[in-house]
Amino acid sequence: NRFTQTYVESIIGIRRANARCVVIPWQSEPVSAIGPDDDALLAPLGLPQNAAIVPIIGFVNRYKYSNVLFDMLADEPFVMPDGRTVAFCFAGDGPLREEGLARFKNRPDVQLPGWQPRAVVHALLRRAAAVVIPMSGFVLLEAASLGKPVVTSSVEWHGELVKDGDTGLLVAPERADLWRSAITRLLSSPQEATLMGGRLMTTYRRDYAPEACVAAEHKLYETLTGKRIDL
């Protein structure tokens, strides 16, 4: 990704990096829009019935800003415009999980079920009203493949895919108040959130879908070898 190229530029210089590097995004298989039985997959998680789901996928630790998200969720629960509960699900394990379990033991709207199989993660993404992505790679791409509204941190490569206010929302990751205001914006404006998710899906299909990445690789090989490669 372009974040990696910036690192290469710091070692060999911008001109040499531009001459010798080609950015080809990670390949990420799209998540199926229809699951086998999402109700059965999600039932063991203990999420409130009929709640709007906001998954947070990945390790529960400081590197993923889990402590900041805990502070953000310590305020009053989120509510959808139609009155439904908003349930946050930390699908992952890590050193801060026990702290989260203690802090939210009386909050059914915040669940920390631990590590979950890929099928459950995909079911969460399919059901998501929005996806919170503090620090991740493939989760952001998977959410994009489904056209989900996303809130993510303004660090590393996230800004390559998420343009703030256009294909999602970017926040300074250490600011609990900014996470809360960004999530509130998406959940309180479903039409705006849907449009952002749609534009994010368009970007994914154009630049990050497997066929787009394979085409970019073939183009690079043709440039290097001087030979045409038939797809």
Coordinates of C-alpha atoms in Angstrom, one line a residue:
N1 CA 0.0 0.0 0.0
R2 CA 1.0 3.6 -0.2
F3 CA 1.8 3.7 3.5
T4 CA 4.5 1.1 2.8
Q5 CA 5.8 3.1 -0.1
T6 CA 6.2 6.1 2.2
Y7 CA 8.4 3.9 4.4
V8 CA 10.5 2.9 1.4
E9 CA 10.9 6.5 0.4
S10 CA 12.4 7.3 3.8
I11 CA 15.1 4.7 3.1
I12 CA 16.0 5.2 -0.6
G13 CA 14.5 8.6 -1.3
I14 CA 11.3 9.7 -3.1
R15 CA 12.7 9.8 -6.6
R16 CA 14.2 6.3 -6.5
A17 CA 11.1 4.9 -4.7
N18 CA 8.7 6.4 -7.4
A19 CA 10.9 4.9 -10.1
R20 CA 11.2 1.5 -8.6
C21 CA 8.0 0.9 -6.7
V22 CA 4.5 0.1 -7.9
V23 CA 1.6 0.1 -5.4
I24 CA -0.6 -3.0 -5.7
P25 CA -3.2 -3.2 -2.8
W26 CA -3.7 -6.3 -0.7
Q27 CA -6.0 -8.8 -2.2
S28 CA -9.1 -9.4 -0.1
E29 CA -11.9 -11.7 -1.1
P30 CA -15.3 -10.0 -0.7
V31 CA -17.6 -11.2 2.1
S32 CA -20.7 -12.9 0.8
A33 CA -23.7 -10.7 1.2
I34 CA -25.8 -13.7 2.2
G35 CA -24.8 -16.1 5.0
P36 CA -25.8 -19.7 5.6
D37 CA -27.6 -19.0 8.9
D38 CA -26.6 -15.7 10.5
D39 CA -29.2 -16.0 13.3
A40 CA -27.8 -19.3 14.5
L41 CA -24.2 -17.9 14.3
L42 CA -24.9 -14.8 16.3
A43 CA -27.3 -16.3 18.9
P44 CA -24.4 -17.4 21.3
L45 CA -23.0 -13.9 21.5
G46 CA -25.7 -12.6 23.8
L47 CA -26.5 -9.5 21.8
P48 CA -29.8 -7.7 22.7
Q49 CA -32.7 -8.9 20.5
N50 CA -33.4 -6.6 17.6
A51 CA -30.5 -4.4 18.4
A52 CA -28.5 -2.5 15.7
I53 CA -25.1 -4.2 15.7
V54 CA -21.8 -2.3 15.6
P55 CA -18.9 -4.9 15.5
I56 CA -15.3 -4.1 16.5
I57 CA -13.2 -6.9 15.1
G58 CA -9.7 -7.8 16.3
F59 CA -7.4 -7.9 19.3
V60 CA -8.6 -6.2 22.5
N61 CA -5.5 -4.2 23.4
R62 CA -4.0 -0.7 23.6
Y63 CA -2.5 -1.0 20.1
K64 CA -6.1 -1.3 18.8
Y65 CA -7.2 1.6 21.0
S66 CA -9.6 -0.7 22.9
N67 CA -9.0 1.3 26.1
V68 CA -10.1 4.5 24.3
L69 CA -13.2 2.8 22.9
F70 CA -14.0 1.6 26.5
D71 CA -13.9 5.2 27.6
M72 CA -16.1 6.2 24.7
L73 CA -18.7 3.5 25.6
A74 CA -18.7 4.3 29.3
D75 CA -21.1 7.2 28.7
E76 CA -24.8 6.5 28.1
P77 CA -25.7 3.8 25.6
F78 CA -26.3 4.6 21.9
V79 CA -29.8 4.5 20.5
M80 CA -30.9 4.4 16.9
P81 CA -33.3 7.1 15.6
D82 CA -36.1 4.4 15.6
G83 CA -35.4 3.7 19.3
R84 CA -33.6 0.4 18.9
T85 CA -30.6 -0.4 21.2
V86 CA -27.2 -0.2 19.6
A87 CA -25.1 -3.2 20.6
F88 CA -21.3 -3.0 20.4
C89 CA -19.5 -6.4 20.0
F90 CA -15.8 -6.7 20.5
A91 CA -15.1 -9.9 18.6
G92 CA -11.5 -10.7 19.7
D93 CA -9.3 -11.6 22.6
G94 CA -6.4 -9.8 24.2
P95 CA -5.0 -8.3 27.4
L96 CA -7.8 -5.7 27.9
R97 CA -10.7 -8.1 27.5
E98 CA -11.0 -8.8 31.2
E99 CA -11.0 -5.1 31.9
G100 CA -13.8 -4.7 29.4
L101 CA -15.8 -7.5 30.9
A102 CA -15.5 -5.9 34.3
R103 CA -16.4 -2.4 33.1
F104 CA -19.4 -3.5 31.2
K105 CA -20.7 -6.4 33.2
N106 CA -24.1 -4.7 33.7
R107 CA -24.3 -3.3 30.1
P108 CA -26.0 -5.8 27.7
D109 CA -25.3 -3.3 24.9
V110 CA -21.5 -4.0 25.1
Q111 CA -20.4 -7.6 24.6
L112 CA -16.9 -9.0 24.6
P113 CA -17.4 -12.7 23.6
G114 CA -13.7 -13.2 22.8
W115 CA -12.2 -14.6 19.6
Q116 CA -14.8 -15.7 17.0
P117 CA -14.6 -18.0 14.0
R118 CA -14.5 -16.3 10.6
A119 CA -18.1 -17.3 9.9
V120 CA -19.3 -15.5 12.9
V121 CA -17.2 -12.4 12.0
H122 CA -18.7 -12.3 8.6
A123 CA -22.2 -12.7 10.1
L124 CA -21.5 -9.7 12.3
L125 CA -20.3 -7.7 9.3
R126 CA -23.4 -8.6 7.3
R127 CA -25.7 -7.5 10.2
A128 CA -23.7 -4.3 11.1
A129 CA -25.4 -1.0 11.1
A130 CA -21.9 0.4 11.1
V131 CA -18.4 -1.0 11.6
V132 CA -15.9 0.5 14.0
I133 CA -12.3 -0.2 12.9
P134 CA -9.7 1.2 15.3
M135 CA -6.7 -0.5 13.6
S136 CA -7.0 -3.2 11.0
G137 CA -6.3 -4.3 7.4
F138 CA -8.6 -7.0 6.2
V139 CA -11.5 -6.0 8.3
L140 CA -11.7 -2.6 6.7
L141 CA -11.6 -4.3 3.2
E142 CA -14.2 -6.8 4.2
A143 CA -16.5 -4.1 5.5
A144 CA -15.9 -2.2 2.3
S145 CA -16.8 -5.2 0.2
L146 CA -20.2 -5.2 1.8
G147 CA -20.7 -1.5 1.5
K148 CA -20.9 -0.9 5.2
P149 CA -20.5 2.5 6.8
V150 CA -17.2 2.7 8.7
V151 CA -15.6 4.7 11.3
T152 CA -11.8 4.2 11.5
S153 CA -8.7 5.8 12.8
S154 CA -6.7 8.4 10.9
V155 CA -3.5 6.3 11.0
E156 CA -1.4 4.2 8.7
W157 CA -3.1 3.2 5.5
H158 CA -6.8 3.7 6.4
G159 CA -6.9 7.1 4.7
E160 CA -6.0 5.5 1.4
L161 CA -9.4 3.8 1.3
V162 CA -11.5 6.0 3.6
K163 CA -11.9 9.6 2.6
D164 CA -13.3 11.5 5.6
G165 CA -17.0 12.4 5.0
D166 CA -17.1 10.7 1.6
T167 CA -16.4 6.9 1.9
G168 CA -16.5 6.8 5.8
L169 CA -15.3 8.8 8.8
L170 CA -11.8 9.2 10.1
V171 CA -11.0 10.1 13.7
A172 CA -7.9 10.8 15.8
P173 CA -7.7 7.4 17.6
E174 CA -6.8 8.7 21.0
R175 CA -9.9 10.9 21.3
A176 CA -12.9 9.0 22.9
D177 CA -15.1 12.0 22.2
L178 CA -14.3 12.0 18.5
W179 CA -15.1 8.3 18.2
R180 CA -18.4 8.9 19.9
S181 CA -19.4 11.9 17.7
A182 CA -18.4 10.0 14.5
I183 CA -20.4 6.9 15.5
T184 CA -23.3 9.0 16.5
R185 CA -23.2 10.8 13.1
L186 CA -23.5 7.5 11.2
L187 CA -26.1 6.0 13.4
S188 CA -28.3 9.1 13.5
S189 CA -28.1 9.6 9.7
P190 CA -28.9 6.3 8.1
Q191 CA -29.2 7.8 4.6
E192 CA -25.9 9.5 4.8
A193 CA -24.3 6.4 6.2
T194 CA -25.7 4.2 3.4
L195 CA -24.3 6.6 0.7
M196 CA -20.9 6.5 2.3
G197 CA -21.0 2.8 2.4
G198 CA -22.0 2.6 -1.2
R199 CA -19.1 4.9 -2.3
L200 CA -16.7 2.8 -0.1
M201 CA -17.9 -0.4 -1.9
T202 CA -17.3 1.3 -5.3
T203 CA -13.7 2.1 -4.3
Y204 CA -13.2 -1.4 -3.1
R205 CA -14.4 -3.0 -6.3
R206 CA -12.3 -0.6 -8.4
D207 CA -9.0 -0.9 -6.5
Y208 CA -9.1 -3.7 -4.0
A209 CA -11.2 -6.6 -5.3
P210 CA -9.2 -9.6 -6.3
E211 CA -9.7 -9.1 -10.0
A212 CA -8.5 -5.5 -9.8
C213 CA -5.3 -6.6 -7.9
V214 CA -4.6 -9.4 -10.3
A215 CA -5.0 -7.0 -13.3
A216 CA -2.5 -4.6 -11.6
E217 CA 0.0 -7.5 -11.1
H218 CA -0.3 -8.6 -14.7
K219 CA 0.3 -5.1 -15.9
L220 CA 3.4 -4.9 -13.7
Y221 CA 4.7 -8.2 -15.0
E222 CA 4.1 -7.1 -18.6
T223 CA 6.1 -3.9 -17.9
L224 CA 9.0 -5.8 -16.4
T225 CA 9.2 -8.5 -19.0
G226 CA 8.0 -6.7 -22.1
K227 CA 5.7 -9.6 -22.8
R228 CA 1.9 -9.7 -23.0
I229 CA 0.2 -11.8 -20.4
D230 CA -3.3 -13.0 -21.4
L231 CA -5.8 -13.0 -18.6

